[in-house]
Coordinates of C-alpha atoms and ligand atoms in Angstrom, one line a residue:
M1 CA 0.6 59.1 28.5
K2 CA 2.1 55.7 28.6
K3 CA -1.2 54.2 29.6
I4 CA -3.1 55.7 26.7
I5 CA -0.6 54.2 24.3
L6 CA -1.1 50.8 25.7
I7 CA -4.8 51.0 25.4
F8 CA -4.5 52.0 21.8
A9 CA -2.2 49.1 21.1
F10 CA -4.7 46.8 22.7
L11 CA -7.5 48.2 20.5
N12 CA -5.3 47.6 17.5
S13 CA -4.9 44.0 18.4
I14 CA -8.6 43.6 18.6
L15 CA -9.0 45.2 15.1
T16 CA -6.5 42.7 13.7
F17 CA -8.7 39.9 15.1
S18 CA -11.2 40.6 12.4
Q19 CA -8.7 39.1 10.0
I20 CA -7.5 35.6 9.9
L21 CA -5.2 35.1 12.9
D22 CA -2.3 32.9 12.6
C23 CA -2.9 30.5 15.4
P24 CA -3.5 30.2 19.0
D25 CA -0.6 28.8 20.9
Y26 CA -1.8 25.3 21.8
P27 CA -0.2 23.4 24.6
N28 CA 0.0 19.7 24.0
P29 CA -2.9 17.9 25.8
D30 CA -0.3 15.5 27.0
F31 CA 1.8 18.5 27.8
V32 CA 5.0 17.9 29.7
Q33 CA 7.0 21.0 30.2
P34 CA 10.4 20.7 28.6
P35 CA 13.3 21.1 31.0
S36 CA 14.0 24.7 31.7
A37 CA 17.4 24.1 30.3
L38 CA 15.9 24.0 26.9
Y39 CA 14.8 27.6 27.4
S40 CA 18.1 29.0 28.5
R41 CA 20.7 30.0 25.9
S42 CA 23.2 30.0 28.6
V43 CA 22.9 26.3 29.4
L44 CA 22.4 24.6 26.1
A45 CA 24.1 24.9 22.7
P46 CA 22.4 23.7 19.6
P47 CA 23.5 20.3 18.3
P48 CA 26.2 20.3 15.7
E49 CA 25.0 21.8 12.5
S50 CA 25.7 18.6 10.6
T51 CA 23.2 16.6 12.7
K52 CA 20.2 15.8 10.4
Y53 CA 16.7 15.2 11.5
V54 CA 14.0 13.5 9.4
F55 CA 10.3 13.4 10.1
N56 CA 7.6 11.4 8.3
V57 CA 4.6 13.5 7.4
K58 CA 1.0 12.2 6.9
F59 CA -1.8 14.4 5.8
H60 CA -5.5 13.9 6.7
I61 CA -7.9 15.8 4.5
V62 CA -11.3 16.3 6.2
K63 CA -14.3 16.3 3.8
N64 CA -18.0 16.2 4.3
T65 CA -19.5 12.8 5.0
N66 CA -20.5 12.6 1.3
G67 CA -17.2 13.8 0.1
T68 CA -18.2 17.3 -0.8
G69 CA -17.2 20.6 0.7
V70 CA -14.5 23.2 0.1
T71 CA -11.9 20.5 0.4
A72 CA -13.7 18.2 -2.0
N73 CA -11.0 18.6 -4.6
Y74 CA -8.1 18.6 -2.2
G75 CA -5.7 15.7 -2.7
E76 CA -2.2 14.8 -3.6
N77 CA -1.4 18.0 -5.5
E78 CA -2.1 20.2 -2.4
V79 CA -0.3 18.0 0.2
M80 CA 2.7 17.5 -2.1
N81 CA 3.0 21.3 -2.4
A82 CA 2.9 21.4 1.4
I83 CA 5.8 19.0 1.5
L84 CA 7.6 21.2 -0.9
I85 CA 7.1 24.2 1.4
L86 CA 8.2 22.4 4.5
N87 CA 11.4 21.1 2.9
T88 CA 12.4 24.3 1.2
H89 CA 12.1 26.2 4.5
F90 CA 13.5 23.7 6.9
N91 CA 16.2 21.9 5.0
K92 CA 18.8 24.6 5.6
Y93 CA 18.5 23.8 9.2
N94 CA 19.0 20.1 8.5
I95 CA 15.4 19.3 9.2
F96 CA 13.8 17.1 6.5
F97 CA 10.3 15.9 5.8
K98 CA 9.5 12.6 4.3
Y99 CA 6.1 12.4 2.6
I100 CA 4.3 9.2 3.3
G101 CA 0.9 9.9 2.0
F102 CA -2.5 11.3 2.7
D103 CA -6.0 10.0 3.5
V104 CA -9.5 11.4 3.7
I105 CA -11.6 11.8 6.8
K106 CA -15.2 11.8 5.6
N107 CA -17.1 13.3 8.4
S108 CA -18.9 16.7 8.2
L109 CA -18.7 17.1 12.0
Y110 CA -14.9 17.8 11.7
M111 CA -15.0 20.2 8.8
K112 CA -15.1 23.1 11.3
I113 CA -13.2 22.8 14.5
R114 CA -12.2 24.9 17.5
S115 CA -8.6 25.2 18.6
F116 CA -8.9 24.7 22.4
N117 CA -10.5 26.3 25.4
G118 CA -9.1 29.8 25.8
G119 CA -8.4 30.1 22.1
A120 CA -9.9 32.8 19.9
Q121 CA -12.9 34.6 21.5
N122 CA -16.5 33.7 20.8
Q123 CA -15.7 30.3 19.2
N124 CA -18.7 28.5 17.9
A125 CA -19.3 25.9 20.6
A126 CA -21.0 23.6 18.1
H127 CA -17.6 22.7 16.6
P128 CA -15.4 20.0 18.1
F129 CA -12.0 20.8 19.5
F130 CA -8.8 20.1 17.6
S131 CA -7.9 17.5 20.2
E132 CA -11.3 15.8 19.7
M133 CA -10.7 15.5 15.9
V134 CA -7.2 14.0 16.6
Q135 CA -8.8 11.5 19.0
Y136 CA -11.5 10.6 16.5
S137 CA -8.8 9.8 13.9
K138 CA -7.1 7.6 16.5
T139 CA -10.1 5.7 18.0
G140 CA -13.4 7.0 16.6
M141 CA -13.1 5.7 13.0
T142 CA -13.8 2.2 11.7
N143 CA -10.4 2.3 10.1
P144 CA -8.4 4.9 12.1
V145 CA -6.1 7.0 10.0
Y146 CA -3.9 8.5 12.7
D147 CA -0.3 7.6 12.0
Y148 CA 1.8 7.2 15.2
N149 CA 4.9 7.0 13.0
A150 CA 4.5 10.4 11.5
M151 CA 3.7 14.1 12.0
N152 CA -0.1 14.3 11.4
L153 CA -1.3 17.4 9.5
Y154 CA -5.1 17.9 9.3
I155 CA -6.7 20.0 6.6
V156 CA -10.2 21.3 7.6
E157 CA -12.6 24.0 6.3
A158 CA -12.1 26.4 9.1
I159 CA -10.9 26.8 12.7
D160 CA -12.3 29.0 15.5
I161 CA -15.1 30.6 13.7
S162 CA -16.3 33.5 15.8
T163 CA -20.0 33.6 16.5
V164 CA -19.8 37.4 16.6
N165 CA -17.8 38.0 13.5
S166 CA -17.8 35.1 11.0
S167 CA -14.7 36.5 9.3
A168 CA -12.7 36.1 12.5
Q169 CA -11.0 32.8 12.3
T170 CA -7.8 31.1 13.1
S171 CA -5.7 29.7 10.2
G172 CA -3.9 26.9 12.1
V173 CA -3.4 25.2 15.4
A174 CA -0.6 23.0 16.6
N175 CA 0.6 21.0 19.6
R176 CA 3.6 22.7 21.2
P177 CA 5.7 20.6 21.4
G178 CA 4.2 17.8 19.4
I179 CA 3.5 16.2 16.1
N180 CA -0.1 17.2 15.4
S181 CA -1.3 20.3 13.6
A182 CA -4.4 21.5 11.7
F183 CA -4.9 24.0 8.9
A184 CA -7.7 25.9 7.4
Y185 CA -7.7 24.5 3.9
N186 CA -7.0 27.9 2.3
R187 CA -4.0 28.5 4.7
L188 CA -2.2 25.2 4.1
L189 CA 0.1 26.6 1.4
T190 CA 1.0 29.8 3.2
A191 CA 3.3 30.9 5.9
T192 CA 0.9 29.3 8.4
L193 CA 2.4 25.9 7.5
P194 CA 6.0 26.6 8.7
H195 CA 4.5 28.6 11.6
E196 CA 2.5 25.6 13.0
I197 CA 5.4 23.2 12.4
G198 CA 7.6 25.7 14.3
H199 CA 5.2 25.4 17.2
N200 CA 5.5 21.6 16.9
F201 CA 9.2 22.1 17.5
N202 CA 8.5 24.4 20.5
L203 CA 8.8 27.8 19.0
L204 CA 6.8 30.6 20.6
H205 CA 5.3 33.6 18.9
T206 CA 7.8 36.5 18.5
H207 CA 5.3 38.6 20.5
Q208 CA 5.0 36.1 23.3
G209 CA 4.3 37.9 26.5
Y210 CA 3.3 41.2 24.8
G211 CA 1.1 43.2 27.0
T212 CA 2.0 41.4 30.2
A213 CA 4.1 42.7 33.0
N214 CA 7.1 40.5 32.2
C215 CA 7.2 41.2 28.5
E216 CA 10.4 41.0 26.4
L217 CA 12.1 44.4 26.6
V218 CA 13.2 46.4 23.6
D219 CA 16.6 46.8 25.1
G220 CA 17.2 43.1 24.8
S221 CA 18.2 42.7 28.4
N222 CA 15.8 39.9 29.1
S223 CA 15.5 38.3 25.6
D224 CA 16.8 35.0 27.1
T225 CA 14.1 34.7 29.7
A226 CA 11.1 36.6 28.4
G227 CA 9.0 36.8 25.2
D228 CA 9.8 34.0 22.8
L229 CA 13.1 33.2 24.6
V230 CA 15.0 33.6 21.4
T231 CA 17.7 36.2 21.6
D232 CA 17.8 37.2 17.9
T233 CA 14.2 38.0 17.5
P234 CA 13.6 41.6 18.6
A235 CA 11.1 42.4 21.3
S236 CA 7.8 42.5 19.5
H237 CA 4.1 43.1 19.7
I238 CA 1.5 41.9 17.2
P239 CA 2.3 44.0 14.2
S240 CA -0.6 45.1 12.0
S241 CA -0.7 46.8 8.7
L242 CA -0.5 50.1 10.6
F243 CA 3.0 49.1 11.7
V244 CA 4.4 47.7 8.4
S245 CA 5.6 49.7 5.5
P246 CA 5.0 48.6 1.9
T247 CA 8.6 47.5 1.8
C248 CA 8.1 45.4 4.9
G249 CA 10.1 47.6 7.2
Y250 CA 8.7 48.2 10.7
L251 CA 6.9 51.5 11.4
N252 CA 5.6 52.6 14.8
P253 CA 3.3 55.6 14.1
I254 CA 1.6 55.4 17.5
N255 CA 4.8 54.8 19.5
A256 CA 3.7 51.5 20.8
T257 CA 5.9 50.4 23.8
D258 CA 7.0 47.5 25.7
C259 CA 5.9 47.0 29.4
M260 CA 8.6 49.4 30.6
G261 CA 7.4 52.1 28.2
T262 CA 10.2 51.8 25.7
V263 CA 9.0 52.4 22.2
Y264 CA 9.4 49.4 19.8
V265 CA 11.9 50.1 17.1
N266 CA 12.1 46.8 15.2
C267 CA 9.4 44.2 15.1
P268 CA 10.1 41.1 13.0
V269 CA 7.3 41.6 10.5
K270 CA 8.7 38.9 8.2
N271 CA 9.2 36.3 10.8
F272 CA 7.2 33.0 10.5
M273 CA 6.4 33.2 14.2
S274 CA 5.0 36.7 14.1
T275 CA 1.3 37.1 13.6
N276 CA 1.2 39.6 10.8
T277 CA -2.1 38.3 9.7
G278 CA -0.6 36.7 6.7
G279 CA 0.2 40.0 5.1
P280 CA 2.6 40.5 2.2
C281 CA 5.6 40.7 4.4
R282 CA 5.3 37.2 5.7
Q283 CA 4.8 35.1 2.7
I284 CA 6.4 32.1 1.0
G285 CA 7.0 32.7 -2.6
A286 CA 4.2 32.7 -5.1
D287 CA 5.7 29.5 -6.5
L288 CA 5.7 28.0 -2.9
L289 CA 9.4 28.5 -2.7
P290 CA 11.1 30.7 -0.1
G291 CA 9.8 34.3 -0.3
N292 CA 9.8 37.0 2.3
A293 CA 9.1 35.0 5.4
E294 CA 11.9 33.6 7.5
F295 CA 13.1 32.0 10.7
T296 CA 16.1 33.4 12.5
Q297 CA 19.1 31.3 13.3
G298 CA 18.1 31.6 16.9
Q299 CA 14.8 30.0 16.2
A300 CA 16.4 27.3 14.1
N301 CA 18.7 26.6 17.0
R302 CA 15.8 26.4 19.4
M303 CA 14.0 23.9 17.1
R304 CA 17.1 21.8 16.8
E305 CA 17.6 21.8 20.5
Q306 CA 14.1 20.7 21.1
I307 CA 14.3 18.0 18.5
E308 CA 17.7 16.8 19.7
A309 CA 16.5 16.5 23.2
Y310 CA 13.6 14.1 22.3
Y311 CA 14.5 12.6 18.9
N312 CA 15.6 9.4 20.6
S313 CA 13.5 9.7 23.7
P314 CA 12.9 6.3 25.3
T315 CA 9.3 7.3 26.1
N316 CA 8.5 8.8 22.7
I317 CA 7.6 12.0 24.5
Y318 CA 5.9 14.5 22.1
G319 CA 5.8 11.8 19.5
Y320 CA 9.2 12.7 18.0
R321 CA 10.8 9.3 18.4
N322 CA 8.2 7.4 16.5
A323 CA 7.7 10.1 13.9
K324 CA 11.3 10.2 12.9
N325 CA 12.9 8.4 10.0
E326 CA 16.4 7.7 8.6
I327 CA 18.2 9.9 6.2
E328 CA 18.2 6.9 3.8
S329 CA 14.4 7.1 3.6
L330 CA 14.6 10.4 1.8
Y331 CA 16.1 8.6 -1.2
E332 CA 13.3 6.1 -1.5
P333 CA 10.2 6.7 -3.6
F334 CA 7.2 7.6 -1.4
A335 CA 5.1 5.1 -3.5
V336 CA 5.7 2.2 -5.8
V337 CA 2.7 1.9 -8.0
D338 CA 2.0 -1.3 -10.0
V339 CA 1.2 0.2 -13.4
G340 CA -1.2 -2.6 -14.1
S341 CA -3.3 -1.9 -11.0
S342 CA -4.1 1.7 -11.9
S343 CA -7.7 2.7 -12.4
T344 CA -7.4 2.5 -16.1
S345 CA -6.4 -1.1 -16.3
N346 CA -7.2 -4.2 -14.4
T347 CA -4.3 -6.3 -15.6
T348 CA -0.8 -6.0 -14.4
A349 CA 1.6 -4.6 -16.9
Y350 CA 4.4 -7.0 -17.5
S351 CA 7.3 -7.1 -19.9
K352 CA 7.5 -10.8 -20.7
T353 CA 10.4 -12.8 -22.1
Y354 CA 9.7 -16.2 -23.6
T355 CA 12.1 -19.1 -24.1
P356 CA 10.8 -22.4 -25.6
N357 CA 11.4 -25.2 -23.1
E358 CA 13.6 -28.1 -23.9
T359 CA 10.8 -30.7 -24.2
N360 CA 8.9 -28.7 -26.7
T361 CA 5.8 -28.7 -24.5
G362 CA 5.6 -24.9 -23.9
A363 CA 7.5 -21.8 -23.1
N364 CA 9.3 -20.6 -20.0
V365 CA 8.2 -17.0 -19.3
W366 CA 10.0 -14.3 -17.4
N367 CA 7.4 -11.9 -16.1
C368 CA 8.9 -8.5 -15.2
P369 CA 6.2 -6.2 -13.8
T370 CA 6.3 -2.5 -14.6
Y371 CA 6.1 -0.2 -11.7
T372 CA 6.1 3.5 -11.3
L373 CA 8.5 4.8 -8.6
R374 CA 7.1 8.1 -7.3
F375 CA 9.5 10.6 -5.8
Q376 CA 8.3 13.6 -3.6
K377 CA 8.8 17.3 -4.1
G378 CA 11.1 19.3 -2.0
F379 CA 14.6 18.2 -3.1
N380 CA 16.8 18.6 -6.1
W381 CA 17.4 15.1 -7.4
I382 CA 19.7 13.4 -9.8
F383 CA 18.5 10.1 -11.3
S384 CA 20.7 8.0 -13.5
N385 CA 21.2 4.6 -15.1
S386 CA 21.9 3.3 -18.6
T387 CA 18.3 3.6 -19.7
I388 CA 17.6 7.2 -18.8
G389 CA 21.2 8.6 -18.7
T390 CA 21.3 11.4 -16.2
L391 CA 18.1 13.3 -15.2
N392 CA 18.1 16.3 -13.0
K393 CA 14.9 17.1 -11.2
T394 CA 14.2 20.2 -9.1
V395 CA 12.4 20.8 -5.8
T396 CA 9.2 21.6 -7.6
D397 CA 9.1 18.4 -9.8
Q398 CA 6.9 15.5 -9.0
Y399 CA 8.9 12.7 -10.7
N400 CA 7.3 9.4 -11.7
Y401 CA 9.7 6.8 -13.1
S402 CA 8.4 3.7 -14.8
I403 CA 10.7 0.9 -14.2
N404 CA 11.0 -2.9 -14.5
N405 CA 13.7 -5.2 -13.4
H406 CA 16.4 -2.5 -13.2
L407 CA 17.7 0.0 -10.8
V408 CA 17.9 3.7 -10.8
N409 CA 20.7 5.6 -9.0
V410 CA 19.3 8.3 -6.8
Q411 CA 21.2 11.3 -5.5
I412 CA 20.0 14.3 -3.4
P413 CA 22.9 16.7 -3.9
Y414 CA 21.9 18.7 -0.8
L415 CA 22.7 15.6 1.3
G416 CA 26.1 15.1 -0.4
S417 CA 27.5 12.9 -3.1
E418 CA 26.0 9.7 -1.7
V419 CA 24.3 7.4 -4.2
H420 CA 21.4 5.2 -3.3
Q421 CA 19.5 2.8 -5.6
A422 CA 15.8 2.4 -6.1
G423 CA 13.8 0.0 -8.1
G424 CA 15.0 -3.5 -8.9
I425 CA 11.5 -4.9 -8.8
E426 CA 11.8 -8.7 -8.8
C427 CA 10.8 -10.6 -11.9
F428 CA 9.3 -14.1 -11.6
S429 CA 9.2 -17.0 -14.1
S430 CA 6.3 -19.1 -15.0
F431 CA 5.5 -21.8 -17.6
E432 CA 2.9 -21.7 -20.4
P433 CA 2.1 -24.9 -22.3
Y434 CA 1.4 -24.7 -26.0
I435 CA -2.4 -24.8 -26.5
K436 CA -2.7 -24.9 -30.3
G437 CA -0.8 -24.9 -33.5
D438 CA -0.4 -26.7 -36.8
V439 CA 2.1 -28.8 -38.8
K440 CA 2.7 -28.3 -42.5
S441 CA 4.5 -31.2 -44.2
L442 CA 6.2 -31.1 -47.5
P443 CA 8.8 -33.2 -49.4
N444 CA 11.1 -30.3 -50.3
L445 CA 11.3 -26.7 -49.0
G446 CA 9.4 -24.7 -51.6
S447 CA 7.2 -27.5 -52.8
P448 CA 3.4 -27.5 -52.2
V449 CA 2.2 -28.6 -48.8
I450 CA 1.1 -32.2 -49.0
M451 CA -0.2 -32.5 -45.5
Y452 CA -1.7 -30.0 -43.1
E453 CA -2.6 -30.9 -39.5
T454 CA -4.0 -28.6 -36.8
L455 CA -2.8 -29.3 -33.3
D456 CA -5.2 -29.2 -30.3
Q457 CA -3.9 -28.6 -26.8
I458 CA -3.0 -32.2 -26.2
K459 CA -1.1 -32.6 -29.5
A460 CA 0.5 -29.1 -29.3
S461 CA 2.0 -29.9 -25.9
D462 CA 2.9 -33.5 -26.6
P463 CA 6.6 -34.0 -26.1
N464 CA 6.5 -36.9 -28.5
L465 CA 5.0 -35.0 -31.4
F466 CA 8.2 -35.3 -33.4
E467 CA 8.2 -39.1 -33.3
Q468 CA 4.7 -39.1 -34.9
L469 CA 5.7 -37.1 -37.9
Q470 CA 6.4 -38.7 -41.4
S471 CA 10.0 -39.5 -42.1
Q472 CA 11.9 -38.1 -45.2
E473 CA 9.8 -34.9 -45.1
Y474 CA 10.2 -31.4 -44.0
H475 CA 7.8 -30.2 -41.3
I476 CA 7.0 -26.6 -40.4
I477 CA 5.7 -26.8 -36.8
T478 CA 3.9 -23.8 -35.4
K479 CA 2.9 -23.7 -31.8
E480 CA 1.3 -21.0 -29.7
T481 CA 0.8 -20.4 -25.9
E482 CA -2.2 -19.0 -24.3
S483 CA -0.7 -15.5 -24.0
G484 CA 0.2 -15.5 -27.7
F485 CA 3.8 -16.5 -27.8
V486 CA 4.4 -18.2 -31.1
N487 CA 7.2 -20.7 -31.7
Q488 CA 7.8 -21.8 -35.2
K489 CA 10.5 -24.2 -36.5
T490 CA 11.2 -26.1 -39.6
I491 CA 12.8 -29.6 -39.3
F492 CA 13.7 -32.5 -41.6
K493 CA 12.9 -35.9 -40.2
N494 CA 15.3 -38.6 -41.4
Ligands
ZN1 ZN1 1.0 30.4 16.4

């Protein structure tokens, strides 16, 4: 009887394959097995909860060589929402993600990729491997886009397309442990995103070992050494819709069992690291904020242990050391955009302040460029200064602040009451000579002009102009610089 049940369960896993699978478990090509201590709850304790980790994140959007394809319109809006998802799901574990930008890989060859040898069955061999795409972005491009100082997230059309059933695909792939991951474009803003990043931080699937002789047991007796090696995720198989109630409880109508024949009673159908085919029980919210899906504290501890062990690695093993950043970086804008250099204008936008110089030959000009400071999604922010007062922005806000020659106070309340400052773009001074003007001379103020002289550039910028004027008369002198500053004064010459 037990044998029959196992066969049924296996068939069921085949059936679920016709839907989008979450991801194959992808060993790092430079894989170095983490010390076994990292896998034993009895040896290591997680780092103090107050220890914070920050990772840079760089996105690469793959498009057809001519820029077309299903990802044609993907850009900052999509990747910024990905940053929102990552932060709102990992910040509670003191893991933070700093957005540092995206770029586009225009090469039709990499629109569809394979995960790795031994991944999903019947992969289309015409498609390059994930690792080949990563390598291309490192060394194959004229201007390589791979960022060694960031986690690299690739967005492609599809992964692991089955030659037998074209609807059988994988939604994501990741190095475990590592800093690289790839996503089918239509799975980027789903539970697949935290799932793959969980792999980057060395999490296994909750059903790891399912169907093997050394599976994790329902009684929990080997949860430290089998399955996903996380004690607070129950022993699990790959749950399908057959096993999940509409309210996201776990059902087991066929009495599926572990490898000792014990019937599963509690599969983590909401867990990010389960493969519940993206069903309604394992979702981020419709607004990309936390929804049903979750990590357990045990999984969070595992991720933090993994990060802690390699965050400051002298050899940059798994790429963590170079991809990390400082907490302070979170307060900084991800981009400082010169307003004048935007696509709608070719001239730099400056606020200018003019002061006539002492020799009357021109004006001293303070040029204060206007910049836009761009702050990422994913945090609640408080911005303040005397110009804007106090502005509260939420995790879903993309805040752009135009600023010149002043500072804005930046707080991220989640990180405490600390205040950082951004902005303070340097102004610079320049000199503009007068280039034209005129002099109106009159015997008394209010009387008709008796003499009118236009000034060319030489006369307008002549420091001795005053000496050449008629004595015992009033003179209204008007001078103008090239950029339009007008200086007018009325004098009486004795
Ligand atoms: Zn996975």
